[in-house]
Short mmCIF file of C-alpha atoms in Angstrom, two decimals:
data_model
loop_
_atom_site.label_atom_id
_atom_site.label_comp_id
_atom_site.label_asym_id
_atom_site.label_seq_id
_atom_site.Cartn_x
_atom_site.Cartn_y
_atom_site.Cartn_z
CA UNK A 1 -46.14 19.84 -12.02
CA UNK A 2 -43.38 22.18 -13.12
CA UNK A 3 -39.75 21.19 -13.53
CA UNK A 4 -38.05 19.54 -10.54
CA UNK A 5 -34.42 20.35 -9.82
CA UNK A 6 -32.31 18.04 -7.63
CA UNK A 7 -29.31 19.55 -5.89
CA UNK A 8 -26.83 17.96 -3.50
CA UNK A 9 -26.04 20.76 -1.09
CA UNK A 10 -22.24 20.96 -0.60
CA UNK A 11 -22.42 21.77 3.10
CA UNK A 12 -21.67 19.35 5.92
CA UNK A 13 -24.59 18.88 8.31
CA UNK A 14 -23.51 18.60 11.93
CA UNK A 15 -23.92 15.19 13.48
CA UNK A 16 -26.65 14.92 16.05
CA UNK A 17 -25.15 15.22 19.54
CA UNK A 18 -24.50 11.86 21.16
CA UNK A 19 -26.84 10.92 23.98
CA UNK A 20 -23.91 9.55 25.97
CA UNK A 21 -20.16 9.16 25.70
CA UNK A 22 -19.05 6.28 23.50
CA UNK A 23 -16.75 3.52 24.89
CA UNK A 24 -13.61 5.20 23.52
CA UNK A 25 -14.46 8.46 25.29
CA UNK A 26 -15.21 6.73 28.56
CA UNK A 27 -12.05 4.63 28.35
CA UNK A 28 -9.76 7.58 27.62
CA UNK A 29 -11.19 9.56 30.53
CA UNK A 30 -9.47 7.07 32.85
CA UNK A 31 -6.01 7.79 34.32
CA UNK A 32 -3.13 6.84 32.05
CA UNK A 33 0.32 5.34 32.55
CA UNK A 34 3.34 5.91 30.31
CA UNK A 35 5.04 2.67 31.39
CA UNK A 36 3.89 0.96 28.16
CA UNK A 37 6.59 2.69 26.09
CA UNK A 38 9.61 0.47 25.47
CA UNK A 39 12.71 1.10 23.31
CA UNK A 40 13.03 -0.31 19.82
CA UNK A 41 16.11 -2.22 21.03
CA UNK A 42 14.02 -4.30 23.47
CA UNK A 43 13.13 -7.96 23.15
CA UNK A 44 16.59 -9.50 22.90
CA UNK A 45 16.70 -11.04 26.41
CA UNK A 46 13.03 -11.63 27.11
CA UNK A 47 10.55 -12.08 24.26
CA UNK A 48 7.29 -13.76 23.44
CA UNK A 49 4.31 -14.10 21.16
CA UNK A 50 0.60 -14.85 21.45
CA UNK A 51 -1.23 -17.86 20.05
CA UNK A 52 -3.97 -15.48 18.85
CA UNK A 53 -3.71 -12.44 16.56
CA UNK A 54 -6.80 -11.00 18.28
CA UNK A 55 -9.51 -11.92 20.77
CA UNK A 56 -12.90 -10.55 21.80
CA UNK A 57 -13.74 -9.37 25.34
CA UNK A 58 -14.28 -12.35 27.61
CA UNK A 59 -11.66 -14.43 25.76
CA UNK A 60 -7.96 -14.95 26.54
CA UNK A 61 -4.60 -14.58 24.87
CA UNK A 62 -2.11 -17.39 25.41
CA UNK A 63 1.47 -16.14 25.66
CA UNK A 64 4.64 -18.04 24.89
CA UNK A 65 7.41 -16.27 26.82
CA UNK A 66 11.13 -17.00 26.66
CA UNK A 67 13.59 -15.59 29.21
CA UNK A 68 16.79 -16.82 30.87
CA UNK A 69 15.96 -19.94 32.89
CA UNK A 70 15.52 -19.20 36.56
CA UNK A 71 14.96 -15.47 36.13
CA UNK A 72 11.69 -14.03 37.35
CA UNK A 73 9.42 -11.92 35.20
CA UNK A 74 6.07 -10.18 35.22
CA UNK A 75 3.61 -9.45 32.41
CA UNK A 76 2.06 -5.97 32.46
CA UNK A 77 -0.87 -5.56 30.07
CA UNK A 78 -1.58 -2.04 28.80
CA UNK A 79 -4.30 -0.67 26.60
CA UNK A 80 -2.86 1.94 24.22
CA UNK A 81 -4.72 5.15 23.41
CA UNK A 82 -4.68 8.79 24.47
CA UNK A 83 -5.28 8.83 28.24
CA UNK A 84 -4.59 12.56 28.78
CA UNK A 85 -1.32 12.25 26.85
CA UNK A 86 0.09 9.25 28.75
CA UNK A 87 -0.52 7.01 25.73
CA UNK A 88 -1.64 3.95 27.67
CA UNK A 89 -3.38 2.53 30.73
CA UNK A 90 -2.21 -0.41 32.83
CA UNK A 91 -5.09 -2.90 32.63
CA UNK A 92 -3.75 -5.93 34.53
CA UNK A 93 -0.59 -7.70 35.70
CA UNK A 94 0.33 -11.38 35.64
CA UNK A 95 0.63 -13.16 37.96
CA UNK A 96 -0.18 -9.92 39.82
CA UNK A 97 1.23 -6.39 40.08
CA UNK A 98 3.12 -7.43 43.22
CA UNK A 99 4.32 -10.89 42.18
CA UNK A 100 6.42 -12.57 39.49
CA UNK A 101 6.91 -16.04 38.06
CA UNK A 102 9.93 -18.15 37.20
CA UNK A 103 10.96 -18.18 33.54
CA UNK A 104 11.35 -21.47 31.75
CA UNK A 105 13.87 -22.41 29.10
CA UNK A 106 12.19 -22.55 25.69
CA UNK A 107 13.62 -24.57 22.78
CA UNK A 108 15.41 -22.79 19.92
CA UNK A 109 13.42 -21.92 16.81
CA UNK A 110 13.23 -24.42 14.00
CA UNK A 111 15.81 -24.24 11.26
CA UNK A 112 14.55 -22.45 8.13
CA UNK A 113 12.66 -24.82 5.87
CA UNK A 114 14.84 -25.60 2.88
CA UNK A 115 12.17 -24.65 0.36
CA UNK A 116 9.98 -22.04 2.04
CA UNK A 117 12.29 -20.51 4.66
CA UNK A 118 9.60 -21.02 7.30
CA UNK A 119 10.78 -20.53 10.90
CA UNK A 120 8.62 -21.40 13.92
CA UNK A 121 9.26 -20.93 17.65
CA UNK A 122 7.98 -24.21 19.19
CA UNK A 123 7.49 -22.68 22.61
CA UNK A 124 5.04 -23.84 25.23
CA UNK A 125 2.35 -21.55 26.64
CA UNK A 126 3.56 -19.81 29.81
CA UNK A 127 0.85 -17.22 30.54
CA UNK A 128 -2.86 -16.76 29.95
CA UNK A 129 -4.08 -13.16 29.58
CA UNK A 130 -7.83 -13.00 30.33
CA UNK A 131 -9.51 -10.04 28.64
CA UNK A 132 -12.41 -8.78 30.78
CA UNK A 133 -15.90 -9.04 29.33
CA UNK A 134 -16.26 -5.25 29.52
CA UNK A 135 -12.90 -4.47 27.88
CA UNK A 136 -12.86 -1.79 25.20
CA UNK A 137 -11.64 -2.77 21.73
CA UNK A 138 -8.18 -1.50 20.93
CA UNK A 139 -4.43 -1.94 20.71
CA UNK A 140 -3.10 -3.70 23.80
CA UNK A 141 0.47 -4.57 24.75
CA UNK A 142 1.83 -7.29 27.00
CA UNK A 143 5.02 -5.80 28.41
CA UNK A 144 7.41 -8.53 29.56
CA UNK A 145 9.75 -7.41 32.34
CA UNK A 146 12.53 -9.36 34.09
CA UNK A 147 12.52 -8.52 37.80
CA UNK A 148 15.18 -10.89 39.17
CA UNK A 149 18.08 -12.98 37.91
CA UNK A 150 19.88 -12.87 34.58
CA UNK A 151 18.80 -9.84 32.55
CA UNK A 152 17.16 -7.96 35.43
CA UNK A 153 15.49 -4.84 34.03
CA UNK A 154 15.27 -6.14 30.47
CA UNK A 155 11.92 -5.85 28.71
CA UNK A 156 10.11 -7.17 25.67
CA UNK A 157 6.58 -6.88 24.36
CA UNK A 158 3.80 -8.77 22.63
CA UNK A 159 1.23 -6.75 20.64
CA UNK A 160 -2.38 -7.75 21.30
CA UNK A 161 -5.53 -6.61 19.46
CA UNK A 162 -8.92 -6.77 21.18
CA UNK A 163 -11.92 -6.82 18.85
CA UNK A 164 -15.45 -5.61 19.55
CA UNK A 165 -17.75 -8.08 21.25
CA UNK A 166 -20.52 -7.17 18.80
CA UNK A 167 -20.31 -4.57 16.00
CA UNK A 168 -21.53 -1.12 17.00
CA UNK A 169 -18.78 1.46 16.34
CA UNK A 170 -19.02 3.95 13.49
CA UNK A 171 -15.36 3.46 12.54
CA UNK A 172 -13.52 0.17 12.15
CA UNK A 173 -9.71 0.29 12.18
CA UNK A 174 -8.08 -2.61 10.35
CA UNK A 175 -4.73 -3.41 12.00
CA UNK A 176 -2.17 -4.69 9.44
CA UNK A 177 -0.68 -7.70 11.23
CA UNK A 178 -0.04 -9.34 7.84
CA UNK A 179 2.37 -6.54 7.02
CA UNK A 180 3.95 -6.69 10.48
CA UNK A 181 4.65 -10.36 9.85
CA UNK A 182 5.85 -9.87 6.26
CA UNK A 183 8.63 -7.57 7.51
CA UNK A 184 9.30 -9.51 10.73
CA UNK A 185 12.86 -10.86 10.55
CA UNK A 186 12.87 -12.64 13.93
CA UNK A 187 14.86 -15.84 13.60
CA UNK A 188 16.57 -14.57 10.44
CA UNK A 189 13.79 -14.74 7.84
CA UNK A 190 11.07 -12.44 6.50
CA UNK A 191 9.46 -11.97 3.09
CA UNK A 192 12.38 -9.64 2.26
CA UNK A 193 16.02 -10.26 1.51
CA UNK A 194 18.22 -9.39 4.50
CA UNK A 195 21.98 -9.05 4.80
CA UNK A 196 23.30 -12.59 4.76
CA UNK A 197 19.85 -14.14 4.25
CA UNK A 198 17.51 -14.54 1.30
CA UNK A 199 13.79 -13.99 1.73
CA UNK A 200 11.31 -16.64 2.81
CA UNK A 201 8.06 -17.42 1.01
CA UNK A 202 6.33 -18.61 4.20
CA UNK A 203 6.45 -16.72 7.51
CA UNK A 204 4.84 -17.77 10.77
CA UNK A 205 2.81 -15.87 13.35
CA UNK A 206 4.14 -18.39 15.89
CA UNK A 207 7.26 -16.41 16.76
CA UNK A 208 8.08 -13.07 18.40
CA UNK A 209 8.32 -9.83 16.46
CA UNK A 210 11.66 -8.24 15.83
CA UNK A 211 11.19 -5.22 18.09
CA UNK A 212 13.00 -2.80 15.81
CA UNK A 213 10.85 -3.72 12.79
CA UNK A 214 7.66 -3.64 14.85
CA UNK A 215 8.57 -0.22 16.25
CA UNK A 216 8.96 1.12 12.69
CA UNK A 217 5.62 -0.36 11.60
CA UNK A 218 3.25 -0.28 14.55
CA UNK A 219 4.61 2.39 16.88
CA UNK A 220 5.65 5.00 14.32
CA UNK A 221 2.98 4.60 11.61
CA UNK A 222 -0.12 3.47 13.52
CA UNK A 223 -0.01 4.77 17.09
CA UNK A 224 -0.03 8.47 16.06
CA UNK A 225 -3.43 7.84 14.46
CA UNK A 226 -4.64 5.75 17.41
CA UNK A 227 -3.71 8.45 19.90
CA UNK A 228 -5.24 11.24 17.83
CA UNK A 229 -8.49 9.42 17.04
CA UNK A 230 -8.96 8.38 20.66
CA UNK A 231 -8.03 11.82 21.96
CA UNK A 232 -10.90 13.27 19.94
CA UNK A 233 -13.36 10.59 21.01
CA UNK A 234 -13.98 9.05 17.59
CA UNK A 235 -16.34 6.08 17.92
CA UNK A 236 -13.84 3.31 17.10
CA UNK A 237 -13.38 -0.43 17.10
CA UNK A 238 -10.38 -2.45 15.97
CA UNK A 239 -9.77 -5.76 14.23
CA UNK A 240 -6.85 -7.32 12.37
CA UNK A 241 -6.65 -8.12 8.69
CA UNK A 242 -6.75 -11.79 9.74
CA UNK A 243 -10.18 -11.04 11.23
CA UNK A 244 -11.29 -9.42 7.97
CA UNK A 245 -10.23 -12.54 6.07
CA UNK A 246 -12.12 -14.73 8.55
CA UNK A 247 -15.28 -12.58 8.49
CA UNK A 248 -15.40 -10.41 5.34
CA UNK A 249 -18.93 -9.23 6.12
CA UNK A 250 -17.70 -7.53 9.29
CA UNK A 251 -16.80 -4.39 7.31
CA UNK A 252 -20.47 -3.83 6.49
CA UNK A 253 -21.34 -3.30 10.17
CA UNK A 254 -19.55 0.08 10.24
CA UNK A 255 -19.80 3.35 8.33
CA UNK A 256 -16.05 3.90 7.83
CA UNK A 257 -13.25 1.35 7.55
CA UNK A 258 -9.72 2.70 8.09
CA UNK A 259 -6.86 0.63 6.67
CA UNK A 260 -4.30 2.09 9.07
CA UNK A 261 -0.58 2.56 8.56
CA UNK A 262 1.34 0.38 6.10
CA UNK A 263 -1.34 -2.16 5.14
CA UNK A 264 0.46 -3.79 2.21
CA UNK A 265 -0.38 -7.53 2.36
CA UNK A 266 -3.96 -8.64 1.74
CA UNK A 267 -5.70 -11.90 0.94
CA UNK A 268 -8.22 -12.18 -1.87
CA UNK A 269 -10.99 -12.43 0.73
CA UNK A 270 -9.89 -9.08 2.14
CA UNK A 271 -9.93 -7.40 -1.27
CA UNK A 272 -13.37 -8.86 -1.99
CA UNK A 273 -14.58 -7.60 1.41
CA UNK A 274 -13.43 -4.04 0.66
CA UNK A 275 -14.95 -4.15 -2.83
CA UNK A 276 -18.28 -5.28 -1.35
CA UNK A 277 -18.11 -2.64 1.36
CA UNK A 278 -17.53 0.08 -1.23
CA UNK A 279 -20.43 -1.20 -3.36
CA UNK A 280 -22.68 -1.06 -0.28
CA UNK A 281 -21.83 2.58 0.52
CA UNK A 282 -19.23 1.94 3.23
CA UNK A 283 -16.64 4.71 3.36
CA UNK A 284 -12.95 3.80 3.23
CA UNK A 285 -9.71 5.41 4.38
CA UNK A 286 -6.14 4.46 3.45
CA UNK A 287 -2.56 5.46 4.19
CA UNK A 288 -0.27 4.49 1.32
CA UNK A 289 1.11 1.35 -0.34
CA UNK A 290 -2.03 -0.45 0.77
CA UNK A 291 -3.18 -3.76 -0.73
CA UNK A 292 -0.17 -4.21 -3.02
CA UNK A 293 0.54 -7.92 -2.49
CA UNK A 294 -1.95 -10.78 -2.64
CA UNK A 295 -1.11 -13.45 -0.07
CA UNK A 296 -2.76 -16.54 1.35
CA UNK A 297 -2.74 -18.33 4.68
CA UNK A 298 -1.91 -21.84 5.84
CA UNK A 299 -1.84 -23.65 9.20
CA UNK A 300 -5.14 -22.17 10.34
CA UNK A 301 -4.08 -18.60 9.46
CA UNK A 302 -0.86 -18.98 11.46
CA UNK A 303 1.34 -18.93 8.32
CA UNK A 304 1.46 -16.16 5.72
CA UNK A 305 2.47 -17.21 2.18
CA UNK A 306 3.75 -15.05 -0.65
CA UNK A 307 5.95 -16.45 -3.42
CA UNK A 308 7.96 -13.73 -5.15
CA UNK A 309 8.62 -16.19 -7.95
CA UNK A 310 5.19 -17.52 -8.99
CA UNK A 311 6.79 -20.38 -10.88
CA UNK A 312 8.09 -21.76 -7.57
CA UNK A 313 4.65 -21.72 -5.96
CA UNK A 314 3.50 -25.34 -5.48
CA UNK A 315 -0.12 -24.26 -5.98
CA UNK A 316 -0.73 -23.49 -9.64
CA UNK A 317 -4.21 -22.05 -9.34
CA UNK A 318 -5.07 -18.50 -10.38
CA UNK A 319 -7.54 -18.19 -7.49
CA UNK A 320 -4.86 -18.78 -4.86
CA UNK A 321 -1.65 -17.61 -6.54
CA UNK A 322 0.32 -14.83 -4.85
CA UNK A 323 1.80 -11.67 -6.31
CA UNK A 324 0.72 -8.11 -7.10
CA UNK A 325 -3.06 -7.68 -7.14
CA UNK A 326 -2.72 -5.72 -10.36
CA UNK A 327 -1.23 -8.86 -11.99
CA UNK A 328 -4.61 -10.54 -11.40
CA UNK A 329 -6.64 -7.71 -12.96
CA UNK A 330 -7.41 -5.94 -9.68
CA UNK A 331 -5.17 -2.86 -9.45
CA UNK A 332 -5.33 -0.93 -6.20
CA UNK A 333 -6.45 2.20 -8.02
CA UNK A 334 -9.83 0.60 -8.74
CA UNK A 335 -10.44 0.69 -4.99
CA UNK A 336 -8.87 4.02 -4.03
CA UNK A 337 -7.91 5.86 -7.30
CA UNK A 338 -4.19 5.89 -6.39
CA UNK A 339 -1.56 3.19 -6.08
CA UNK A 340 2.09 2.61 -5.25
CA UNK A 341 4.54 2.74 -8.14
CA UNK A 342 7.83 0.85 -7.91
CA UNK A 343 10.65 2.86 -6.27
CA UNK A 344 8.23 5.53 -4.98
CA UNK A 345 9.94 5.45 -1.61
CA UNK A 346 12.88 6.69 0.41
CA UNK A 347 14.53 5.51 3.66
CA UNK A 348 12.14 5.22 6.58
CA UNK A 349 14.45 7.45 8.64
CA UNK A 350 14.36 10.26 6.05
CA UNK A 351 12.33 13.28 7.22
CA UNK A 352 8.86 13.73 5.71
CA UNK A 353 8.54 16.33 2.96
CA UNK A 354 5.72 18.73 1.99
CA UNK A 355 2.42 18.30 0.24
CA UNK A 356 0.86 21.19 -1.70
CA UNK A 357 -2.89 21.74 -1.74
CA UNK A 358 -4.28 20.97 -5.18
CA UNK A 359 -8.01 20.88 -4.49
CA UNK A 360 -10.39 23.84 -4.79
CA UNK A 361 -10.80 26.23 -1.88
CA UNK A 362 -14.53 25.44 -1.98
CA UNK A 363 -13.93 21.78 -1.16
CA UNK A 364 -15.67 21.16 2.19
CA UNK A 365 -12.72 19.32 3.77
CA UNK A 366 -10.19 21.94 2.66
CA UNK A 367 -12.36 24.96 3.41
CA UNK A 368 -13.00 23.69 6.94
CA UNK A 369 -9.25 23.94 7.50
CA UNK A 370 -8.82 27.26 5.69
CA UNK A 371 -6.73 25.57 3.00
CA UNK A 372 -6.56 26.87 -0.55
CA UNK A 373 -4.74 25.85 -3.75
CA UNK A 374 -0.98 26.23 -3.46
CA UNK A 375 -0.82 26.14 0.33
CA UNK A 376 2.10 24.02 1.53
CA UNK A 377 1.78 21.43 4.31
CA UNK A 378 5.20 20.55 5.71
CA UNK A 379 6.32 17.25 7.20
CA UNK A 380 3.59 14.88 5.98
CA UNK A 381 4.91 13.10 2.86
CA UNK A 382 6.81 9.79 3.28
CA UNK A 383 8.10 7.10 3.39
CA UNK A 384 6.38 5.27 0.52
CA UNK A 385 3.78 7.14 -1.49
CA UNK A 386 0.96 6.59 -3.98
CA UNK A 387 0.29 8.19 -7.35
CA UNK A 388 -3.00 9.08 -9.00
CA UNK A 389 -3.85 6.75 -11.87
CA UNK A 390 -6.25 8.65 -14.18
CA UNK A 391 -9.13 6.63 -15.59
CA UNK A 392 -8.65 3.69 -13.24
CA UNK A 393 -11.33 4.46 -10.63
CA UNK A 394 -14.97 4.19 -11.64
CA UNK A 395 -16.45 7.32 -10.12
CA UNK A 396 -15.53 10.90 -9.25
CA UNK A 397 -11.99 11.70 -8.09
CA UNK A 398 -11.03 14.98 -6.40
CA UNK A 399 -7.34 15.76 -6.01
CA UNK A 400 -6.73 17.26 -2.56
CA UNK A 401 -2.94 17.44 -2.25
CA UNK A 402 -0.06 16.75 -4.61
CA UNK A 403 3.72 16.57 -4.61
CA UNK A 404 6.53 15.30 -6.79
CA UNK A 405 9.50 13.52 -5.21
CA UNK A 406 12.47 11.55 -6.41
CA UNK A 407 12.11 7.86 -5.63
CA UNK A 408 14.80 5.45 -4.52
CA UNK A 409 15.93 5.15 -8.17
CA UNK A 410 16.30 8.94 -8.54
CA UNK A 411 13.26 9.28 -10.82
CA UNK A 412 10.55 11.80 -9.91
CA UNK A 413 7.11 10.37 -9.15
CA UNK A 414 3.94 12.11 -8.08
CA UNK A 415 2.38 11.70 -4.67
CA UNK A 416 -1.36 12.29 -4.51
CA UNK A 417 -4.00 12.62 -1.82
CA UNK A 418 -7.52 12.16 -3.18
CA UNK A 419 -11.16 11.66 -2.33
CA UNK A 420 -12.77 9.14 -4.66
CA UNK A 421 -16.57 8.78 -4.71
CA UNK A 422 -18.02 5.61 -6.20
CA UNK A 423 -21.48 5.29 -7.81
CA UNK A 424 -22.77 3.81 -4.52
CA UNK A 425 -21.92 7.08 -2.74
CA UNK A 426 -19.00 5.50 -0.87
CA UNK A 427 -16.14 7.94 -0.34
CA UNK A 428 -12.55 6.66 -0.28
CA UNK A 429 -10.01 8.96 1.34
CA UNK A 430 -6.56 7.93 0.10
CA UNK A 431 -3.81 9.94 1.80
CA UNK A 432 -1.03 8.88 -0.57
CA UNK A 433 1.36 8.93 2.41
CA UNK A 434 1.99 6.92 5.59
CA UNK A 435 3.07 9.85 7.74
CA UNK A 436 0.12 12.26 7.80
CA UNK A 437 -0.56 11.16 11.38
CA UNK A 438 2.78 12.58 12.52
CA UNK A 439 1.39 16.14 12.58
CA UNK A 440 -1.91 15.36 14.30
CA UNK A 441 -0.56 15.14 17.86
CA UNK A 442 2.77 15.42 19.65
CA UNK A 443 2.34 12.44 21.98
CA UNK A 444 5.03 10.33 20.26
CA UNK A 445 7.31 13.21 19.30
CA UNK A 446 7.42 12.27 15.62
CA UNK A 447 6.37 15.64 14.24
CA UNK A 448 5.08 19.09 15.06
CA UNK A 449 1.27 19.33 15.35
CA UNK A 450 -0.29 21.26 12.48
CA UNK A 451 -3.61 22.94 13.26
CA UNK A 452 -4.67 23.07 9.61
CA UNK A 453 -4.09 19.35 9.10
CA UNK A 454 -5.96 18.65 12.33
CA UNK A 455 -8.95 20.68 11.08
CA UNK A 456 -8.76 19.00 7.67
CA UNK A 457 -8.77 15.49 9.17
CA UNK A 458 -11.61 16.45 11.53
CA UNK A 459 -13.72 17.57 8.56
CA UNK A 460 -12.84 14.45 6.59
CA UNK A 461 -13.83 12.17 9.47
CA UNK A 462 -17.07 14.09 10.03
CA UNK A 463 -17.98 13.43 6.41
CA UNK A 464 -16.74 9.84 6.25
CA UNK A 465 -18.75 8.83 9.31
CA UNK A 466 -21.94 9.93 7.54
CA UNK A 467 -23.96 7.82 5.10
CA UNK A 468 -24.23 8.79 1.45
CA UNK A 469 -27.15 11.13 0.72
CA UNK A 470 -30.16 9.80 -1.14
CA UNK A 471 -29.69 9.47 -4.88
CA UNK A 472 -33.17 10.78 -5.70
CA UNK A 473 -36.25 12.35 -4.20
CA UNK A 474 -39.26 11.70 -6.42
CA UNK A 475 -42.24 14.05 -6.06
CA UNK A 476 -45.65 14.15 -7.70
CA UNK A 477 -49.17 15.53 -7.09
CA UNK A 478 -51.95 13.14 -6.14
CA UNK A 479 -55.33 13.82 -4.59
CA UNK A 480 -54.48 17.29 -3.43
CA UNK A 481 -51.28 16.17 -1.71
CA UNK A 482 -47.62 16.18 -2.65
CA UNK A 483 -46.21 12.65 -2.61
CA UNK A 484 -42.46 12.34 -2.02
CA UNK A 485 -40.39 9.18 -1.72
CA UNK A 486 -36.67 8.49 -1.74
CA UNK A 487 -34.21 6.25 -3.51
CA UNK A 488 -30.74 5.34 -2.22
CA UNK A 489 -27.68 5.07 -4.43
CA UNK A 490 -27.13 1.46 -3.31
CA UNK A 491 -28.73 -1.03 -0.99
CA UNK A 492 -27.68 -0.16 2.55
CA UNK A 493 -29.28 -2.03 5.46
CA UNK A 494 -27.65 0.40 7.93
CA UNK A 495 -29.96 3.22 6.82
CA UNK A 496 -32.73 3.61 9.37
CA UNK A 497 -34.80 6.16 7.50
CA UNK A 498 -34.76 9.02 4.99
CA UNK A 499 -36.26 12.16 6.47
CA UNK A 500 -37.89 14.68 4.15
CA UNK A 501 -38.92 18.18 5.08
CA UNK A 502 -39.75 21.42 3.35
CA UNK A 503 -36.99 23.95 3.89
CA UNK A 504 -38.16 26.85 6.01
CA UNK A 505 -41.25 25.05 7.25
CA UNK A 506 -42.12 22.82 10.17
CA UNK A 507 -43.07 19.17 9.89
CA UNK A 508 -42.04 16.60 7.34
CA UNK A 509 -41.85 12.88 6.86
CA UNK A 510 -39.92 10.53 9.13
CA UNK A 511 -39.26 7.86 6.51
CA UNK A 512 -39.53 8.47 2.79
CA UNK A 513 -37.47 5.38 1.99
CA UNK A 514 -39.93 2.63 2.98
CA UNK A 515 -43.15 4.61 2.60
CA UNK A 516 -44.50 7.57 0.67
CA UNK A 517 -44.24 10.97 2.33
CA UNK A 518 -47.55 12.90 2.01
CA UNK A 519 -47.15 16.65 2.35
CA UNK A 520 -49.30 19.70 1.61
CA UNK A 521 -48.93 21.08 -1.90
CA UNK A 522 -47.01 24.35 -1.59
CA UNK A 523 -48.21 27.64 -2.96
CA UNK A 524 -45.49 28.70 -5.36
CA UNK A 525 -41.93 27.58 -5.31
CA UNK A 526 -40.61 25.39 -2.51
CA UNK A 527 -37.52 23.35 -1.68
CA UNK A 528 -37.43 19.98 0.06
CA UNK A 529 -34.44 18.30 1.70
CA UNK A 530 -33.95 14.56 2.00
CA UNK A 531 -31.44 13.25 4.55
CA UNK A 532 -30.40 9.61 5.03
CA UNK A 533 -30.06 8.64 8.69
CA UNK A 534 -28.15 5.72 10.17
CA UNK A 535 -27.33 4.84 13.78
CA UNK A 536 -24.28 7.13 13.76
CA UNK A 537 -25.45 10.28 12.01
CA UNK A 538 -27.08 12.07 9.10
CA UNK A 539 -25.98 12.48 5.51
CA UNK A 540 -25.58 15.70 3.63
CA UNK A 541 -28.99 16.81 2.35
CA UNK A 542 -30.25 16.23 -1.15
CA UNK A 543 -32.45 19.21 -2.04
CA UNK A 544 -35.35 19.13 -4.50
CA UNK A 545 -36.60 22.49 -5.73
CA UNK A 546 -40.14 22.50 -7.07
CA UNK A 547 -41.29 25.26 -9.34
#
């Protein structure tokens, strides 16, 4: 047999059309309701929290609500998404949409622990929120509204995350409740120094969120992505980082895992889960300043622990110590090729600044959007950013966009958006910014939609929801037939088959991964394409040219 040439064709194959709408598409076709939106100043008169960080359909959240004694309130539960631009849908009311219940006086929060700063709200359960068995995974909100008595008209909210009942979605969104809690200053303590208060080392999920902080984290940095992804019918499911810690293998049930927003605080189990997912060809997507701090849990994952001074940590064990991941030999750039550098930030209220295209015009994501080197994309860079760390990532790194900005210390630092491809074929899309979502849609009024960024993200998602192509197609003559079989880059139980066919000819082989494909020997030169197929789509083709 003459020389065989293997070529990975740099064109994106279209996904096979879906046989039916996915749950996200069906859900967002329903009528919406904008009543979910509450001001960032809310939550001072009526507030609450849930016993659970997430539940699955068929389970219940247990709310702890505090409001002026004797006032009457109602709980309105919304699912957040696109919903024709309304941003949410009213799912249920408690006790009903025409009734209310009497508020009870809840005890004050505990005093900060002298050593750890831990504050807990020892409130009793006031409401049970049953999530229907057919509920669609997503961001939900329990809006607390006083209808009568002291504080009439005041509102508060409790964020709720509903997981998938069983894994099936192509894309898994990891919701960063660890980071929400790290910045949550309700009761006077967070993991950060505040005016008049030093930081805590232990913070509890058993307390409300400071509404202003939560608005900055969840509403501004995450909901733009949620609305855009759901508007375009991306096959999504959601879970929290606490869920990832509890079930690290859950990442392997999806093709793409999106670490949304400002996902800064991870446990070691989370980092191990992402490393395993990358090694098994799962694609990854990040905002910026992701996975900086290593933390651990206590109290059944109801307390988040991070000692800024490791010498004060009562646990002197390298496996459980807290601090920067890079201090334990696991820099973030090994996972995504970029990482946050100290002071690479500016005030959250500062307007986003431009990125410049640095990748080649031939890049499939950039070319799909008509972007070429030097093009400027306004309003996407902020508030903390990541820099490319050459030589850190084991694999191929393509720079897509680049900028240089002065950090909070006045020193210029680079901001970099990259695509990093590991030896397993896993692609990691690291945006280098938290605010790219601001120009995808106008639903939240944070930015002006940019058609080129929309097209770029659409192309990126189309690629990231595909499996990696086969690593090799091996062909040889035997008994008057051409025998072809495939090899993957890494073990991937999600791959259903590898289809092989001769380009320009009918027929082929349905599965050249688990069996040998027997084809007629061509007369003269011929090209064969191998495509890996999973439940969500088809890879780019790997082409073998014989002759």
